């Protein structure tokens, strides 16, 4: 043993390695892992920040297309740039490859890529009212709901000959109001789906989501594993509550589901057969107390269900000595203007908060350790309130200008920024600054102050019905028909970063043998969703704007223009954007690997324009005709 230990090479400090050796050690790491490595020690922080070879490798792996554009040779290189021995020209970048990586990464997150990878599909002409993104990379799933149908699409893969796999759930007889995806444990990746509908039922589904199984089964039609019945009216909301129970350790962490209904009750359900559950019967509890229909649910605090020897398994109630079990709260909002807090493990009401108007949405505060985990956002038709779920009282409220009555349609929060979309546009509020409660025109008297408006985004006259905010951008969308229904804004300055249509443009260069007026197949091969424009586009656009009123939701069929349909569902995760539209199309855009014209360095303007035209043709041929 001693001889084997003495034969081992001595340990080497990472910070003492040469730059090239350190880059070779980190060549297989993701940029998030490199950042985590740099934050672990001061010496590693300097080694990572100053290693240009490391950031050059990260740039080439994360952004292959801009890397090729930056490193390809030029016919006549300028004198200030150096030719490497292997024959490629490296364009000089201000600040080195680290700053170039950060600039490109920020541009991707702000949706400023010049050629994102796009796909779109249509199941039917029903407007898409739900959209969400689950997972990442090759395991990504995009969920969309239209009417009574729920569909999941797998992530596109360039090496797969067949189209993207579609998983469709049929069984509901009325509109699906909420849906959630659950990762199931096992050797083969499987996902569970829980859906709530206006047909008064909750249905559980399961499907294989392993990418290797997509070839033989491009389309999977699911039938429900179980149908949960008990509500007397339409089910309006669904919330999963996570945890583990003694011998039933669940990797996904989901054990029960809570649903709210127009029958004024909240019901708790076991998720068997999707997940192991100690509950013998599907329905485990009924929570009563609201005086109006329940519209929304949310979870606040830690989730540690069924402490040892207590809970819904038939024994005594959960021990109050468990700090994790004591912090679990299920919050429900209702049209009676009240938010109730429940202990889901004892089915008891903890407290009630009265809001200024009917509560239509609840959400937990995200990416803010100061306010987590006991702060909630309660949205109503006339404003947004910040609630303390421990005291069940309002902390602050959003104040609109005095004398103006605006209808709040959506709200989103990230860090200290609160974005609100209303009939009067979009506003960004700073949650760190409170003013007197009398400064605003629509603030609640139960709140201790009002949030200060930081930015007002200059959108058009249409209302903002969907909104998203994160560290880099604010997304605003409207469900009204018209030009540019989707916009991206800088979260710090409020400048407009991008103006997007609801679906892929109808006309594109380099479409091969497609003739004017001929439908072009979408990403699912369904066809008929993209159509080439004919005639003079400027004259048609002028005539369209003259004959269609801005207040009209949908124009007549002969005047309808693809891409101008309203955005009825919005989901964004980093540089990935998914939109559901009023014409039934779902469009997904991935900006994480696109190119940028400002990274061309010393390339001449004519060469850059010609290259951009070639890239646009390649983009359309790959993403529209060859998914």
CSV table of C-alpha atoms in Angstrom, one decimal, residues 72-371:
chain,number,residue,atom,x,y,z
A,72,UNK,CA,-12.0,32.9,-40.2
A,73,UNK,CA,-9.2,34.4,-42.5
A,74,UNK,CA,-9.7,37.6,-44.4
A,75,UNK,CA,-8.3,38.2,-47.9
A,76,UNK,CA,-6.2,41.2,-46.9
A,77,UNK,CA,-5.8,41.4,-43.1
A,78,UNK,CA,-5.3,44.9,-41.6
A,79,UNK,CA,-1.8,45.5,-40.3
A,80,UNK,CA,-2.9,45.8,-36.6
A,81,UNK,CA,-4.1,42.2,-36.6
A,82,UNK,CA,-1.8,39.2,-36.4
A,83,UNK,CA,-1.8,36.0,-38.5
A,84,UNK,CA,-1.4,32.8,-36.5
A,85,UNK,CA,0.8,29.9,-37.8
A,86,UNK,CA,-2.2,27.6,-38.5
A,87,UNK,CA,-3.6,30.1,-41.0
A,88,UNK,CA,-6.6,31.5,-39.1
A,89,UNK,CA,-6.9,35.1,-38.3
A,90,UNK,CA,-8.0,36.0,-34.7
A,91,UNK,CA,-9.7,39.4,-34.7
A,92,UNK,CA,-8.5,41.6,-31.9
A,93,UNK,CA,-11.1,42.0,-29.2
A,94,UNK,CA,-11.1,44.8,-26.7
A,95,UNK,CA,-10.5,43.3,-23.3
A,96,UNK,CA,-9.6,39.8,-24.6
A,97,UNK,CA,-11.8,36.7,-25.0
A,98,UNK,CA,-13.2,37.0,-21.5
A,99,UNK,CA,-14.9,40.4,-22.2
A,100,UNK,CA,-15.9,39.1,-25.7
A,101,UNK,CA,-17.6,36.1,-24.0
A,102,UNK,CA,-19.4,38.3,-21.5
A,103,UNK,CA,-20.6,40.7,-24.2
A,104,UNK,CA,-21.8,37.8,-26.4
A,105,UNK,CA,-23.5,36.0,-23.5
A,106,UNK,CA,-25.3,39.2,-22.5
A,107,UNK,CA,-26.4,39.8,-26.1
A,108,UNK,CA,-27.8,36.2,-26.3
A,109,UNK,CA,-29.7,36.7,-23.0
A,110,UNK,CA,-31.2,39.9,-24.4
A,111,UNK,CA,-32.4,38.2,-27.5
A,112,UNK,CA,-30.2,40.2,-29.8
A,113,UNK,CA,-28.9,37.3,-31.8
A,114,UNK,CA,-29.0,37.8,-35.6
A,115,UNK,CA,-29.8,34.2,-36.5
A,116,UNK,CA,-31.6,32.3,-33.7
A,117,UNK,CA,-32.5,28.6,-34.2
A,118,UNK,CA,-36.3,28.7,-34.7
A,119,UNK,CA,-39.1,26.2,-35.0
A,120,UNK,CA,-42.9,26.4,-35.0
A,121,UNK,CA,-45.8,24.1,-35.2
A,122,UNK,CA,-49.6,24.0,-35.2
A,123,UNK,CA,-51.9,21.4,-33.8
A,124,UNK,CA,-55.2,23.2,-34.6
A,125,UNK,CA,-56.4,26.8,-35.0
A,126,UNK,CA,-57.5,27.2,-31.3
A,127,UNK,CA,-55.5,30.0,-29.5
A,128,UNK,CA,-52.7,28.7,-27.3
A,129,UNK,CA,-53.4,29.8,-23.7
A,130,UNK,CA,-50.6,27.9,-21.9
A,131,UNK,CA,-46.9,27.7,-22.7
A,132,UNK,CA,-44.0,26.6,-20.5
A,133,UNK,CA,-40.4,25.3,-20.8
A,134,UNK,CA,-39.1,22.4,-18.8
A,135,UNK,CA,-35.6,21.0,-18.6
A,136,UNK,CA,-32.6,22.2,-20.7
A,137,UNK,CA,-30.4,21.0,-23.5
A,138,UNK,CA,-31.3,17.9,-25.3
A,139,UNK,CA,-33.8,17.0,-22.5
A,140,UNK,CA,-35.8,20.2,-23.0
A,141,UNK,CA,-39.6,19.9,-23.3
A,142,UNK,CA,-41.9,22.7,-24.4
A,143,UNK,CA,-45.5,22.5,-23.2
A,144,UNK,CA,-48.4,24.1,-25.0
A,145,UNK,CA,-52.1,23.9,-24.3
A,146,UNK,CA,-54.9,24.6,-26.8
A,147,UNK,CA,-58.5,24.1,-25.7
A,148,UNK,CA,-58.7,20.6,-24.2
A,149,UNK,CA,-55.4,19.4,-25.6
A,150,UNK,CA,-52.0,19.5,-24.0
A,151,UNK,CA,-48.9,18.9,-26.2
A,152,UNK,CA,-45.2,18.5,-25.3
A,153,UNK,CA,-42.4,18.9,-27.9
A,154,UNK,CA,-38.9,17.5,-27.4
A,155,UNK,CA,-35.8,19.6,-28.1
A,156,UNK,CA,-34.7,19.6,-31.7
A,157,UNK,CA,-31.6,17.6,-32.6
A,158,UNK,CA,-29.6,18.1,-35.8
A,159,UNK,CA,-28.6,14.4,-35.9
A,160,UNK,CA,-32.1,13.1,-35.8
A,161,UNK,CA,-33.7,12.3,-39.1
A,162,UNK,CA,-37.3,12.3,-38.0
A,163,UNK,CA,-39.1,15.4,-36.8
A,164,UNK,CA,-39.3,16.5,-33.2
A,165,UNK,CA,-41.2,14.2,-31.0
A,166,UNK,CA,-44.7,15.3,-30.1
A,167,UNK,CA,-46.5,14.0,-26.9
A,168,UNK,CA,-50.2,14.8,-27.0
A,169,UNK,CA,-52.6,14.3,-24.1
A,170,UNK,CA,-56.2,13.7,-25.1
A,171,UNK,CA,-59.0,13.0,-22.7
A,172,UNK,CA,-60.3,16.3,-21.3
A,173,UNK,CA,-63.7,17.5,-22.5
A,174,UNK,CA,-63.2,21.2,-21.7
A,175,UNK,CA,-60.5,23.8,-21.6
A,176,UNK,CA,-57.3,22.9,-19.7
A,177,UNK,CA,-56.7,25.6,-17.1
A,178,UNK,CA,-53.3,24.4,-15.7
A,179,UNK,CA,-50.6,21.8,-16.4
A,180,UNK,CA,-47.4,20.8,-14.7
A,181,UNK,CA,-44.5,18.5,-15.7
A,182,UNK,CA,-42.9,16.1,-13.2
A,183,UNK,CA,-39.6,14.4,-13.6
A,184,UNK,CA,-39.9,10.7,-12.7
A,185,UNK,CA,-37.0,8.6,-11.3
A,186,UNK,CA,-35.8,5.6,-13.2
A,187,UNK,CA,-33.1,4.3,-15.6
A,188,UNK,CA,-35.0,5.6,-18.6
A,189,UNK,CA,-36.1,9.2,-18.5
A,190,UNK,CA,-39.8,9.5,-18.0
A,191,UNK,CA,-42.0,12.5,-17.3
A,192,UNK,CA,-45.4,12.8,-15.6
A,193,UNK,CA,-48.0,15.3,-16.5
A,194,UNK,CA,-50.7,16.7,-14.2
A,195,UNK,CA,-53.5,18.7,-15.9
A,196,UNK,CA,-56.5,20.5,-14.5
A,197,UNK,CA,-59.5,21.3,-16.6
A,198,UNK,CA,-62.9,23.1,-16.6
A,199,UNK,CA,-64.5,19.6,-17.0
A,200,UNK,CA,-64.1,19.4,-13.1
A,201,UNK,CA,-61.4,16.8,-13.3
A,202,UNK,CA,-57.6,16.4,-12.7
A,203,UNK,CA,-55.8,13.9,-14.9
A,204,UNK,CA,-52.4,12.2,-14.5
A,205,UNK,CA,-50.3,11.2,-17.5
A,206,UNK,CA,-46.9,9.6,-18.1
A,207,UNK,CA,-44.6,9.3,-21.1
A,208,UNK,CA,-41.1,8.3,-22.0
A,209,UNK,CA,-38.9,11.3,-22.7
A,210,UNK,CA,-35.7,9.5,-23.6
A,211,UNK,CA,-34.1,11.1,-26.7
A,212,UNK,CA,-33.1,7.7,-28.0
A,213,UNK,CA,-36.7,6.6,-28.3
A,214,UNK,CA,-37.8,9.5,-30.6
A,215,UNK,CA,-36.9,7.8,-33.9
A,216,UNK,CA,-39.6,5.1,-34.0
A,217,UNK,CA,-42.3,7.2,-32.3
A,218,UNK,CA,-42.4,10.8,-33.7
A,219,UNK,CA,-46.0,11.2,-32.3
A,220,UNK,CA,-47.3,9.7,-29.0
A,221,UNK,CA,-51.0,9.9,-28.0
A,222,UNK,CA,-51.4,9.5,-24.3
A,223,UNK,CA,-54.4,8.3,-22.3
A,224,UNK,CA,-54.7,9.3,-18.7
A,225,UNK,CA,-53.3,7.0,-16.0
A,226,UNK,CA,-55.8,8.3,-13.5
A,227,UNK,CA,-58.7,10.7,-13.4
A,228,UNK,CA,-59.2,12.6,-10.1
A,229,UNK,CA,-62.8,13.7,-9.5
A,230,UNK,CA,-64.3,15.6,-6.6
A,231,UNK,CA,-64.7,19.3,-7.6
A,232,UNK,CA,-68.2,20.4,-8.2
A,233,UNK,CA,-67.3,23.1,-10.7
A,234,UNK,CA,-64.5,24.0,-13.1
A,235,UNK,CA,-60.9,23.5,-11.8
A,236,UNK,CA,-59.1,26.8,-12.2
A,237,UNK,CA,-55.5,26.2,-10.9
A,238,UNK,CA,-53.0,23.5,-10.0
A,239,UNK,CA,-50.0,23.6,-7.6
A,240,UNK,CA,-47.5,20.9,-6.9
A,241,UNK,CA,-46.1,20.6,-3.4
A,242,UNK,CA,-42.7,19.0,-3.0
A,243,UNK,CA,-41.1,16.9,-0.3
A,244,UNK,CA,-40.1,13.4,0.8
A,245,UNK,CA,-41.8,11.0,3.2
A,246,UNK,CA,-39.6,8.6,5.1
A,247,UNK,CA,-39.3,5.4,3.1
A,248,UNK,CA,-40.8,7.0,0.0
A,249,UNK,CA,-37.8,9.1,-1.2
A,250,UNK,CA,-38.7,10.8,-4.5
A,251,UNK,CA,-35.9,12.3,-6.6
A,252,UNK,CA,-38.3,14.8,-8.2
A,253,UNK,CA,-39.5,15.9,-4.8
A,254,UNK,CA,-43.2,16.0,-5.7
A,255,UNK,CA,-45.7,14.2,-3.5
A,256,UNK,CA,-49.1,15.9,-3.6
A,257,UNK,CA,-51.0,18.3,-5.8
A,258,UNK,CA,-53.3,21.1,-4.7
A,259,UNK,CA,-56.2,22.3,-7.0
A,260,UNK,CA,-58.6,25.3,-6.7
A,261,UNK,CA,-62.0,25.5,-8.2
A,262,UNK,CA,-65.0,27.7,-8.8
A,263,UNK,CA,-66.8,25.6,-6.1
A,264,UNK,CA,-64.8,27.8,-3.6
A,265,UNK,CA,-62.7,24.9,-2.3
A,266,UNK,CA,-59.1,23.8,-2.4
A,267,UNK,CA,-58.4,20.1,-2.6
A,268,UNK,CA,-55.3,18.0,-2.0
A,269,UNK,CA,-54.5,14.9,-4.0
A,270,UNK,CA,-52.0,12.1,-4.0
A,271,UNK,CA,-50.1,11.6,-7.2
A,272,UNK,CA,-50.1,7.8,-7.3
A,273,UNK,CA,-49.5,6.0,-9.7
A,274,UNK,CA,-47.0,8.7,-11.0
A,275,UNK,CA,-45.1,8.8,-7.7
A,276,UNK,CA,-45.0,6.7,-4.5
A,277,UNK,CA,-47.5,8.0,-2.0
A,278,UNK,CA,-48.4,7.1,1.5
A,279,UNK,CA,-52.0,8.2,0.7
A,280,UNK,CA,-54.4,5.3,0.3
A,281,UNK,CA,-57.1,7.3,-1.4
A,282,UNK,CA,-56.7,9.9,-4.2
A,283,UNK,CA,-58.2,12.8,-2.3
A,284,UNK,CA,-56.5,13.6,1.0
A,285,UNK,CA,-58.2,16.8,2.2
A,286,UNK,CA,-60.7,19.5,1.4
A,287,UNK,CA,-59.9,23.1,2.4
A,288,UNK,CA,-62.9,25.3,2.8
A,289,UNK,CA,-63.2,29.0,3.8
A,290,UNK,CA,-63.3,31.1,0.7
A,291,UNK,CA,-66.4,33.1,-0.2
A,292,UNK,CA,-65.7,33.1,-3.9
A,293,UNK,CA,-64.2,31.0,-6.7
A,294,UNK,CA,-60.5,30.1,-6.1
A,295,UNK,CA,-58.4,31.5,-8.9
A,296,UNK,CA,-54.8,30.9,-8.0
A,297,UNK,CA,-52.5,28.8,-5.8
A,298,UNK,CA,-48.8,29.2,-4.7
A,299,UNK,CA,-46.4,27.7,-2.2
A,300,UNK,CA,-44.4,29.7,0.3
A,301,UNK,CA,-41.6,28.6,2.6
A,302,UNK,CA,-39.8,25.2,2.7
A,303,UNK,CA,-41.6,22.0,1.8
A,304,UNK,CA,-41.1,19.0,4.1
A,305,UNK,CA,-44.4,17.0,4.1
A,306,UNK,CA,-45.4,14.4,6.6
A,307,UNK,CA,-42.8,14.4,9.3
A,308,UNK,CA,-42.0,11.1,11.0
A,309,UNK,CA,-45.1,9.6,12.5
A,310,UNK,CA,-47.6,12.3,11.3
A,311,UNK,CA,-49.6,13.5,8.4
A,312,UNK,CA,-52.0,11.9,5.9
A,313,UNK,CA,-50.8,8.3,6.5
A,314,UNK,CA,-53.4,7.9,9.2
A,315,UNK,CA,-51.3,8.5,12.3
A,316,UNK,CA,-51.1,11.6,14.4
A,317,UNK,CA,-50.6,15.1,12.9
A,318,UNK,CA,-47.2,16.4,12.0
A,319,UNK,CA,-45.1,17.3,14.9
A,320,UNK,CA,-44.9,21.0,15.6
A,321,UNK,CA,-41.3,20.6,16.7
A,322,UNK,CA,-40.2,20.1,13.1
A,323,UNK,CA,-39.1,23.6,11.8
A,324,UNK,CA,-39.3,22.5,8.2
A,325,UNK,CA,-42.9,21.3,8.5
A,326,UNK,CA,-43.9,24.5,10.4
A,327,UNK,CA,-42.8,26.7,7.5
A,328,UNK,CA,-44.7,25.0,4.8
A,329,UNK,CA,-47.6,27.2,3.5
A,330,UNK,CA,-50.0,26.8,0.7
A,331,UNK,CA,-51.6,30.1,-0.3
A,332,UNK,CA,-54.9,30.4,-2.2
A,333,UNK,CA,-56.4,33.5,-3.8
A,334,UNK,CA,-60.0,34.0,-4.6
A,335,UNK,CA,-62.4,36.4,-6.2
A,336,UNK,CA,-63.7,37.3,-2.7
A,337,UNK,CA,-60.6,39.5,-2.4
A,338,UNK,CA,-58.8,37.4,0.2
A,339,UNK,CA,-55.6,35.3,0.3
A,340,UNK,CA,-55.6,32.4,2.7
A,341,UNK,CA,-52.6,30.5,4.1
A,342,UNK,CA,-53.0,26.8,4.8
A,343,UNK,CA,-50.8,24.1,6.4
A,344,UNK,CA,-51.1,21.4,3.7
A,345,UNK,CA,-50.0,18.7,6.1
A,346,UNK,CA,-52.7,19.4,8.8
A,347,UNK,CA,-55.4,20.9,6.5
A,348,UNK,CA,-55.7,23.9,8.8
A,349,UNK,CA,-56.0,27.6,8.0
A,350,UNK,CA,-53.1,29.7,9.3
A,351,UNK,CA,-54.2,33.1,8.4
A,352,UNK,CA,-56.1,35.4,6.0
A,353,UNK,CA,-55.1,38.6,4.2
A,354,UNK,CA,-57.6,41.0,2.7
A,355,UNK,CA,-56.7,42.6,-0.6
A,356,UNK,CA,-58.1,45.7,-2.2
A,357,UNK,CA,-59.7,43.8,-5.1
A,358,UNK,CA,-60.3,40.3,-6.5
A,359,UNK,CA,-57.2,38.2,-6.5
A,360,UNK,CA,-56.4,36.8,-9.9
A,361,UNK,CA,-52.8,35.6,-9.6
A,362,UNK,CA,-50.3,34.6,-6.8
A,363,UNK,CA,-46.6,34.0,-7.2
A,364,UNK,CA,-43.6,33.6,-5.0
A,365,UNK,CA,-40.7,36.1,-5.0
A,366,UNK,CA,-37.8,34.9,-7.2
A,367,UNK,CA,-34.0,35.5,-7.0
A,368,UNK,CA,-34.2,37.7,-4.0
A,369,UNK,CA,-32.7,36.1,-0.8
A,370,UNK,CA,-33.8,39.1,1.3
A,371,UNK,CA,-37.5,38.6,0.6
